[in-house]
Amino acid sequence: MKISTVCEQAGVASTTLKYYIREGLVPEGERVGANKTEYRDAHVQRARLARALIETGGLSVASARLVLAALDAHQDSLAYVFEAAQRALTGGAAAGAAASAQSRKRVGELIGTKNWKATTDNPGYELAAAALDGFGAIGYAPSAEYLAGYADAAATVAATDLGALQSRQDPAEIAELMVVGTVLGDALFAGLRRLAQQHETTLVFPVTEGSQGGGQS
Amino acid sequence: MKISTVCEQAGVASTTLKYYIREGLVPEGERVGANKTEYRDAHVQRARLARALIETGGLSVASARLVLAALDAHQDSLAYVFEAAQRALTGGAAAGAAASAQSRKRVGELIGTKNWKATTDNPGYELAAAALDGFGAIGYAPSAEYLAGYADAAATVAATDLGALQSRQDPAEIAELMVVGTVLGDALFAGLRRLAQQHETTLVFPVTEGSQGGGQS
């Protein structure tokens, strides 16, 4: 197919697709003549995936490149693709300051009570521990019930994620959903959490007269 | 107290505190002489809060300023503070492209089945709908079970969040935890989700020989 067809089917502008190709996110087409380059369905699929990671998932081009490279190199090992996607996603947040030993220990204990098989080099370990340090910075020590509530919710989402993966047959499609789901699942959850919070907050802390209305600030 | 005491107690460097003051995140101290400025506990608390939002939560200085301004203006209305925190946090993700009407409708239906009191101007609405569009871009249509799994987890976390708020008495402390919890709760959840995913993934898709090891990429 022509490059314009790839753009149409993937829903990306021509300049965007050329940029993705130059940055190595989408492979080059095959030259079949002096002025003719041929593209395939795989280009459409890859352009869609790059767009989902960058535009909706908010990944940098460099992070998206890492994730896509892991996807290409390790389609036989989905656990590895998952880990690579997690690393690319978590890099920004966890790169700041290292979490305290105390918070890392607390996350380790939580994993123990849930009986999760997870390793200390999982980037989620550092991310969760850094969040606990942040609570500590305002003098709030999360209770065991608080952590258990979050861990229960995380287990529910992880089981949901894996159920979705098992609904697909083709390993390439499973890997693609794994990568995109890691990125977009965080956004989906954050959105629903805000909606659920609004529901709970208006029940527990009713809005007082005169302070309502999103327009002011 | 002296400015150096504020730095010590809040765990921020002197240049950082001066920057926060110049940017309006922390109020100026009170001049009590030609060369003397007096600071109070409120300065320590505010410096800690600014640091948690920016360093651990990853907020920009501009977003942190909006959140802190909402906190100052509306401590009497916690639902409003929550909304302002949500807006500051979600601005980046939702600002890209508007979600499709179809995905917004799907989020609305999900809210309906959960019987949540949430309004369509809640920023979570747009965030969740944009995530659904991202799944659509790779040809994956999330099933009703998938969305229900995420919604159940979001309800669990929201109830956990509100339980934590009710453990505090002072309205200023409740508002502070609400703001920080909105920012850090996302990070905590994302971390635990990755750990739970690793557990589930290694059960469902065992790592094959030769592709293991986080060191390669």
mmCIF file of N, CA and C in Angstrom, chain A residues 90-176:
data_model
loop_
_atom_site.group_PDB
_atom_site.id
_atom_site.type_symbol
_atom_site.label_atom_id
_atom_site.label_comp_id
_atom_site.label_asym_id
_atom_site.label_seq_id
_atom_site.Cartn_x
_atom_site.Cartn_y
_atom_site.Cartn_z
ATOM 1 N N THR A 90 8.063 3.751 34.025
ATOM 2 C CA THR A 90 8.321 4.133 35.393
ATOM 3 C C THR A 90 9.579 4.963 35.502
ATOM 4 N N GLY A 91 10.396 4.950 34.456
ATOM 5 C CA GLY A 91 11.681 5.647 34.469
ATOM 6 C C GLY A 91 11.582 7.059 35.007
ATOM 7 N N GLY A 92 10.659 7.839 34.470
ATOM 8 C CA GLY A 92 10.531 9.235 34.876
ATOM 9 C C GLY A 92 10.267 9.409 36.350
ATOM 10 N N ALA A 93 9.253 8.695 36.841
ATOM 11 C CA ALA A 93 8.828 8.887 38.218
ATOM 12 C C ALA A 93 9.874 8.410 39.220
ATOM 13 N N ALA A 94 10.489 7.264 38.920
ATOM 14 C CA ALA A 94 11.384 6.670 39.906
ATOM 15 C C ALA A 94 12.804 7.227 39.807
ATOM 16 N N ALA A 95 13.088 7.948 38.725
ATOM 17 C CA ALA A 95 14.453 8.396 38.508
ATOM 18 C C ALA A 95 14.859 9.510 39.474
ATOM 19 N N GLY A 96 13.880 10.220 40.024
ATOM 20 C CA GLY A 96 14.159 11.358 40.893
ATOM 21 C C GLY A 96 15.085 11.010 42.047
ATOM 22 N N ALA A 97 14.533 10.644 43.169
ATOM 23 C CA ALA A 97 15.357 10.296 44.318
ATOM 24 C C ALA A 97 15.083 8.842 44.676
ATOM 25 N N ALA A 98 16.082 8.162 45.181
ATOM 26 C CA ALA A 98 15.907 6.785 45.603
ATOM 27 C C ALA A 98 15.022 6.758 46.842
ATOM 28 N N ALA A 99 14.149 5.769 46.911
ATOM 29 C CA ALA A 99 13.275 5.632 48.068
ATOM 30 C C ALA A 99 14.083 5.213 49.291
ATOM 31 N N SER A 100 13.576 5.516 50.479
ATOM 32 C CA SER A 100 14.264 5.156 51.715
ATOM 33 C C SER A 100 14.202 3.649 51.935
ATOM 34 N N ALA A 101 15.183 3.144 52.684
ATOM 35 C CA ALA A 101 15.224 1.714 52.997
ATOM 36 C C ALA A 101 13.976 1.312 53.780
ATOM 37 N N GLN A 102 13.517 2.210 54.646
ATOM 38 C CA GLN A 102 12.338 1.927 55.473
ATOM 39 C C GLN A 102 11.088 1.701 54.613
ATOM 40 N N SER A 103 10.909 2.567 53.607
ATOM 41 C CA SER A 103 9.736 2.431 52.740
ATOM 42 C C SER A 103 9.845 1.210 51.846
ATOM 43 N N ARG A 104 11.056 0.919 51.385
ATOM 44 C CA ARG A 104 11.241 -0.285 50.573
ATOM 45 C C ARG A 104 10.924 -1.532 51.406
ATOM 46 N N LYS A 105 11.305 -1.490 52.671
ATOM 47 C CA LYS A 105 11.020 -2.624 53.559
ATOM 48 C C LYS A 105 9.503 -2.795 53.720
ATOM 49 N N ARG A 106 8.815 -1.671 53.853
ATOM 50 C CA ARG A 106 7.361 -1.724 54.048
ATOM 51 C C ARG A 106 6.674 -2.312 52.803
ATOM 52 N N VAL A 107 7.152 -1.927 51.619
ATOM 53 C CA VAL A 107 6.591 -2.495 50.381
ATOM 54 C C VAL A 107 6.875 -4.002 50.335
ATOM 55 N N GLY A 108 8.090 -4.379 50.748
ATOM 56 C CA GLY A 108 8.443 -5.800 50.781
ATOM 57 C C GLY A 108 7.521 -6.587 51.700
ATOM 58 N N GLU A 109 7.193 -6.002 52.839
ATOM 59 C CA GLU A 109 6.289 -6.671 53.779
ATOM 60 C C GLU A 109 4.890 -6.809 53.184
ATOM 61 N N LEU A 110 4.460 -5.765 52.487
ATOM 62 C CA LEU A 110 3.138 -5.804 51.857
ATOM 63 C C LEU A 110 3.072 -6.921 50.810
ATOM 64 N N ILE A 111 4.135 -7.029 49.995
ATOM 65 C CA ILE A 111 4.219 -8.096 48.991
ATOM 66 C C ILE A 111 4.162 -9.454 49.678
ATOM 67 N N GLY A 112 4.829 -9.544 50.843
ATOM 68 C CA GLY A 112 4.826 -10.785 51.603
ATOM 69 C C GLY A 112 3.432 -11.168 52.080
ATOM 70 N N THR A 113 2.691 -10.192 52.606
ATOM 71 C CA THR A 113 1.343 -10.511 53.103
ATOM 72 C C THR A 113 0.420 -10.901 51.951
ATOM 73 N N LYS A 114 0.664 -10.338 50.745
ATOM 74 C CA LYS A 114 -0.174 -10.693 49.590
ATOM 75 C C LYS A 114 0.309 -11.987 48.932
ATOM 76 N N ASN A 115 1.500 -12.441 49.354
ATOM 77 C CA ASN A 115 2.075 -13.656 48.771
ATOM 78 C C ASN A 115 2.323 -13.510 47.269
ATOM 79 N N TRP A 116 2.713 -12.290 46.847
ATOM 80 C CA TRP A 116 3.006 -12.050 45.427
ATOM 81 C C TRP A 116 4.403 -12.524 45.103
ATOM 82 N N LYS A 117 4.558 -13.165 43.941
ATOM 83 C CA LYS A 117 5.880 -13.471 43.420
ATOM 84 C C LYS A 117 6.340 -12.264 42.622
ATOM 85 N N ALA A 118 7.074 -11.367 43.274
ATOM 86 C CA ALA A 118 7.579 -10.169 42.591
ATOM 87 C C ALA A 118 9.000 -9.928 43.079
ATOM 88 N N THR A 119 9.853 -9.446 42.191
ATOM 89 C CA THR A 119 11.264 -9.282 42.542
ATOM 90 C C THR A 119 11.572 -7.830 42.909
ATOM 91 N N THR A 120 12.641 -7.657 43.697
ATOM 92 C CA THR A 120 12.960 -6.309 44.172
ATOM 93 C C THR A 120 13.452 -5.400 43.056
ATOM 94 N N ASP A 121 13.817 -5.971 41.888
ATOM 95 C CA ASP A 121 14.232 -5.096 40.783
ATOM 96 C C ASP A 121 13.046 -4.683 39.905
ATOM 97 N N ASN A 122 11.838 -5.109 40.259
ATOM 98 C CA ASN A 122 10.636 -4.633 39.570
ATOM 99 C C ASN A 122 10.518 -3.126 39.827
ATOM 100 N N PRO A 123 10.378 -2.311 38.774
ATOM 101 C CA PRO A 123 10.340 -0.857 38.985
ATOM 102 C C PRO A 123 9.175 -0.395 39.862
ATOM 103 N N GLY A 124 8.141 -1.219 39.981
ATOM 104 C CA GLY A 124 7.017 -0.875 40.837
ATOM 105 C C GLY A 124 7.416 -0.778 42.309
ATOM 106 N N TYR A 125 8.430 -1.545 42.675
ATOM 107 C CA TYR A 125 8.940 -1.543 44.045
ATOM 108 C C TYR A 125 9.387 -0.136 44.440
ATOM 109 N N GLU A 126 10.234 0.457 43.592
ATOM 110 C CA GLU A 126 10.779 1.792 43.847
ATOM 111 C C GLU A 126 9.670 2.855 43.797
ATOM 112 N N LEU A 127 8.764 2.689 42.835
ATOM 113 C CA LEU A 127 7.678 3.657 42.652
ATOM 114 C C LEU A 127 6.777 3.695 43.887
ATOM 115 N N ALA A 128 6.395 2.507 44.391
ATOM 116 C CA ALA A 128 5.525 2.445 45.563
ATOM 117 C C ALA A 128 6.250 2.979 46.804
ATOM 118 N N ALA A 129 7.534 2.626 46.942
ATOM 119 C CA ALA A 129 8.296 3.069 48.116
ATOM 120 C C ALA A 129 8.477 4.591 48.101
ATOM 121 N N ALA A 130 8.717 5.173 46.914
ATOM 122 C CA ALA A 130 8.871 6.626 46.817
ATOM 123 C C ALA A 130 7.570 7.328 47.200
ATOM 124 N N ALA A 131 6.427 6.728 46.834
ATOM 125 C CA ALA A 131 5.135 7.308 47.209
ATOM 126 C C ALA A 131 4.975 7.296 48.732
ATOM 127 N N LEU A 132 5.397 6.197 49.371
ATOM 128 C CA LEU A 132 5.314 6.131 50.841
ATOM 129 C C LEU A 132 6.199 7.210 51.470
ATOM 130 N N ASP A 133 7.376 7.440 50.893
ATOM 131 C CA ASP A 133 8.242 8.520 51.397
ATOM 132 C C ASP A 133 7.533 9.870 51.286
ATOM 133 N N GLY A 134 6.800 10.069 50.191
ATOM 134 C CA GLY A 134 6.067 11.328 50.004
ATOM 135 C C GLY A 134 5.021 11.532 51.085
ATOM 136 N N PHE A 135 4.305 10.469 51.445
ATOM 137 C CA PHE A 135 3.340 10.579 52.543
ATOM 138 C C PHE A 135 4.070 10.916 53.841
ATOM 139 N N GLY A 136 5.216 10.262 54.035
ATOM 140 C CA GLY A 136 5.998 10.525 55.242
ATOM 141 C C GLY A 136 6.414 11.986 55.333
ATOM 142 N N ALA A 137 6.684 12.613 54.168
ATOM 143 C CA ALA A 137 7.141 14.005 54.152
ATOM 144 C C ALA A 137 6.084 14.963 54.690
ATOM 145 N N ILE A 138 4.803 14.592 54.619
ATOM 146 C CA ILE A 138 3.778 15.464 55.217
ATOM 147 C C ILE A 138 3.304 14.912 56.558
ATOM 148 N N GLY A 139 4.078 13.984 57.099
ATOM 149 C CA GLY A 139 3.758 13.488 58.437
ATOM 150 C C GLY A 139 2.609 12.509 58.479
ATOM 151 N N TYR A 140 2.302 11.896 57.333
ATOM 152 C CA TYR A 140 1.230 10.901 57.308
ATOM 153 C C TYR A 140 1.834 9.515 57.163
ATOM 154 N N ALA A 141 1.543 8.652 58.108
ATOM 155 C CA ALA A 141 2.030 7.274 58.035
ATOM 156 C C ALA A 141 0.873 6.389 57.583
ATOM 157 N N PRO A 142 0.885 5.920 56.326
ATOM 158 C CA PRO A 142 -0.217 5.079 55.846
ATOM 159 C C PRO A 142 -0.406 3.865 56.747
ATOM 160 N N SER A 143 -1.653 3.588 57.118
ATOM 161 C CA SER A 143 -1.947 2.443 57.983
ATOM 162 C C SER A 143 -1.888 1.153 57.170
ATOM 163 N N ALA A 144 -1.873 0.027 57.891
ATOM 164 C CA ALA A 144 -1.883 -1.284 57.228
ATOM 165 C C ALA A 144 -3.157 -1.441 56.398
ATOM 166 N N GLU A 145 -4.276 -0.898 56.874
ATOM 167 C CA GLU A 145 -5.547 -1.000 56.141
ATOM 168 C C GLU A 145 -5.462 -0.214 54.827
ATOM 169 N N TYR A 146 -4.806 0.940 54.917
ATOM 170 C CA TYR A 146 -4.669 1.774 53.723
ATOM 171 C C TYR A 146 -3.887 1.026 52.638
ATOM 172 N N LEU A 147 -2.741 0.491 53.029
ATOM 173 C CA LEU A 147 -1.915 -0.244 52.062
ATOM 174 C C LEU A 147 -2.640 -1.484 51.540
ATOM 175 N N ALA A 148 -3.379 -2.155 52.433
ATOM 176 C CA ALA A 148 -4.103 -3.360 52.014
ATOM 177 C C ALA A 148 -5.186 -3.004 50.996
ATOM 178 N N GLY A 149 -5.844 -1.856 51.177
ATOM 179 C CA GLY A 149 -6.868 -1.420 50.221
ATOM 180 C C GLY A 149 -6.278 -1.200 48.839
ATOM 181 N N TYR A 150 -5.130 -0.532 48.800
ATOM 182 C CA TYR A 150 -4.457 -0.301 47.518
ATOM 183 C C TYR A 150 -3.974 -1.613 46.895
ATOM 184 N N ALA A 151 -3.427 -2.503 47.725
ATOM 185 C CA ALA A 151 -2.918 -3.775 47.202
ATOM 186 C C ALA A 151 -4.056 -4.638 46.662
ATOM 187 N N ASP A 152 -5.196 -4.638 47.348
ATOM 188 C CA ASP A 152 -6.349 -5.400 46.856
ATOM 189 C C ASP A 152 -6.784 -4.871 45.493
ATOM 190 N N ALA A 153 -6.824 -3.546 45.376
ATOM 191 C CA ALA A 153 -7.236 -2.944 44.107
ATOM 192 C C ALA A 153 -6.234 -3.274 43.006
ATOM 193 N N ALA A 154 -4.938 -3.247 43.347
ATOM 194 C CA ALA A 154 -3.909 -3.568 42.357
ATOM 195 C C ALA A 154 -4.045 -5.012 41.883
ATOM 196 N N ALA A 155 -4.366 -5.916 42.807
ATOM 197 C CA ALA A 155 -4.543 -7.325 42.437
ATOM 198 C C ALA A 155 -5.745 -7.485 41.513
ATOM 199 N N THR A 156 -6.816 -6.758 41.792
ATOM 200 C CA THR A 156 -8.013 -6.815 40.937
ATOM 201 C C THR A 156 -7.676 -6.365 39.510
ATOM 202 N N VAL A 157 -6.931 -5.237 39.411
ATOM 203 C CA VAL A 157 -6.588 -4.716 38.086
ATOM 204 C C VAL A 157 -5.624 -5.667 37.362
ATOM 205 N N ALA A 158 -4.642 -6.212 38.073
ATOM 206 C CA ALA A 158 -3.684 -7.110 37.426
ATOM 207 C C ALA A 158 -4.395 -8.354 36.889
ATOM 208 N N ALA A 159 -5.339 -8.888 37.663
ATOM 209 C CA ALA A 159 -6.094 -10.063 37.190
ATOM 210 C C ALA A 159 -6.942 -9.685 35.981
ATOM 211 N N THR A 160 -7.508 -8.482 35.995
ATOM 212 C CA THR A 160 -8.300 -7.995 34.855
ATOM 213 C C THR A 160 -7.418 -7.865 33.619
ATOM 214 N N ASP A 161 -6.225 -7.299 33.802
ATOM 215 C CA ASP A 161 -5.274 -7.136 32.693
ATOM 216 C C ASP A 161 -4.930 -8.486 32.061
ATOM 217 N N LEU A 162 -4.605 -9.443 32.919
ATOM 218 C CA LEU A 162 -4.197 -10.751 32.398
ATOM 219 C C LEU A 162 -5.357 -11.468 31.723
ATOM 220 N N GLY A 163 -6.570 -11.269 32.253
ATOM 221 C CA GLY A 163 -7.753 -11.849 31.608
ATOM 222 C C GLY A 163 -7.922 -11.312 30.197
ATOM 223 N N ALA A 164 -7.673 -10.000 30.041
ATOM 224 C CA ALA A 164 -7.798 -9.380 28.713
ATOM 225 C C ALA A 164 -6.758 -9.959 27.759
ATOM 226 N N LEU A 165 -5.543 -10.168 28.247
ATOM 227 C CA LEU A 165 -4.487 -10.719 27.390
ATOM 228 C C LEU A 165 -4.853 -12.122 26.902
ATOM 229 N N GLN A 166 -5.468 -12.905 27.796
ATOM 230 C CA GLN A 166 -5.793 -14.285 27.437
ATOM 231 C C GLN A 166 -6.942 -14.369 26.445
ATOM 232 N N SER A 167 -7.647 -13.229 26.236
ATOM 233 C CA SER A 167 -8.728 -13.227 25.248
ATOM 234 C C SER A 167 -8.165 -13.133 23.829
ATOM 235 N N ARG A 168 -6.858 -12.878 23.697
ATOM 236 C CA ARG A 168 -6.241 -12.777 22.375
ATOM 237 C C ARG A 168 -5.388 -14.003 22.089
ATOM 238 N N GLN A 169 -5.313 -14.404 20.813
ATOM 239 C CA GLN A 169 -4.607 -15.636 20.443
ATOM 240 C C GLN A 169 -3.203 -15.356 19.911
ATOM 241 N N ASP A 170 -3.075 -14.405 19.015
ATOM 242 C CA ASP A 170 -1.821 -14.126 18.317
ATOM 243 C C ASP A 170 -0.794 -13.512 19.281
ATOM 244 N N PRO A 171 0.399 -14.126 19.424
ATOM 245 C CA PRO A 171 1.395 -13.590 20.366
ATOM 246 C C PRO A 171 1.734 -12.120 20.117
ATOM 247 N N ALA A 172 1.762 -11.699 18.845
ATOM 248 C CA ALA A 172 2.072 -10.296 18.555
ATOM 249 C C ALA A 172 0.977 -9.373 19.108
ATOM 250 N N GLU A 173 -0.284 -9.829 18.998
ATOM 251 C CA GLU A 173 -1.396 -9.017 19.522
ATOM 252 C C GLU A 173 -1.394 -9.000 21.052
ATOM 253 N N ILE A 174 -1.023 -10.140 21.643
ATOM 254 C CA ILE A 174 -0.951 -10.207 23.110
ATOM 255 C C ILE A 174 0.117 -9.239 23.601
ATOM 256 N N ALA A 175 1.288 -9.267 22.946
ATOM 257 C CA ALA A 175 2.389 -8.400 23.363
ATOM 258 C C ALA A 175 2.004 -6.924 23.193
ATOM 259 N N GLU A 176 1.331 -6.635 22.084
ATOM 260 C CA GLU A 176 0.900 -5.258 21.814
ATOM 261 C C GLU A 176 -0.063 -4.772 22.902
#
